[in-house]
Short mmCIF file of C-alpha atoms in Angstrom, two decimals:
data_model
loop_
_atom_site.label_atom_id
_atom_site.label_comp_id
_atom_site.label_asym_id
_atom_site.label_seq_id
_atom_site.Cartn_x
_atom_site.Cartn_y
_atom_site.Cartn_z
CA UNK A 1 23.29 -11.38 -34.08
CA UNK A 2 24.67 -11.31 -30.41
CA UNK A 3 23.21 -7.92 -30.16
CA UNK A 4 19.98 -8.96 -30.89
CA UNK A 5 19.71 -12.33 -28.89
CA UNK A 6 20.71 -9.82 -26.17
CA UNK A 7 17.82 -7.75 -26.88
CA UNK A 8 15.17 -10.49 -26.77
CA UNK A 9 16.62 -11.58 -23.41
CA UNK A 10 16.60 -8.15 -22.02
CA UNK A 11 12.87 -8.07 -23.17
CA UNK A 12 11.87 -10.73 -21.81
CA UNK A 13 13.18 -10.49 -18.49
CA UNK A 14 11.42 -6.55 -18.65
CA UNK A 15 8.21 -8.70 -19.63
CA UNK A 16 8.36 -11.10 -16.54
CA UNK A 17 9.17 -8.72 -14.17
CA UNK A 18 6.26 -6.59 -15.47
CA UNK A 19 3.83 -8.89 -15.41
CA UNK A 20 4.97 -10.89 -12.00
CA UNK A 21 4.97 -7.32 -10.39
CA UNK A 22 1.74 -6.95 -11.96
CA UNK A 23 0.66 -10.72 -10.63
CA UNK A 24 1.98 -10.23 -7.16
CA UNK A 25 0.27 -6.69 -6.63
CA UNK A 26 -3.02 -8.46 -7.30
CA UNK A 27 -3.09 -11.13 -5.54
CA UNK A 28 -1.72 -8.81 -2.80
CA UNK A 29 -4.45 -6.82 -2.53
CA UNK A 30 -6.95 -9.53 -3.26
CA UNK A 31 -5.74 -10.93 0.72
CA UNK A 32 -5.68 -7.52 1.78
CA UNK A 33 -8.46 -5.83 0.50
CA UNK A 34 -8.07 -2.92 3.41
CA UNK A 35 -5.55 -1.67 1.54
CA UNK A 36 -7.86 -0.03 -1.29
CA UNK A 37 -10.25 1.28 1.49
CA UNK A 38 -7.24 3.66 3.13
CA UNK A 39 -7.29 7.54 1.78
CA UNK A 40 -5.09 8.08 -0.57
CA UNK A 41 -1.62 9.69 0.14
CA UNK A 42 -1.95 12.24 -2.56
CA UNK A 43 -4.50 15.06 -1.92
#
């Protein structure tokens, strides 16, 4: 049972990071917009 509470915390905390990464990356480029305009690195 400890194994698996385990497991449901580790998702979770996978989940938020995913989608607050996902959250901050958006509303970063929403204030800089510039950002998208720039070549890309990779040719």
């Amino acid at each position: 049972m400890d194994k698996f509470i385990l497991a449901m915390i580790g998702m979770a905390i996978a989940l938020l990071i995913i989608i607050g990464g996902g959250f901050i990356a958006v509303e970063y480029f929403k204030s800089h917009p510039e950002a998208f305009q720039v070549k890309p690195l990779s040719k």
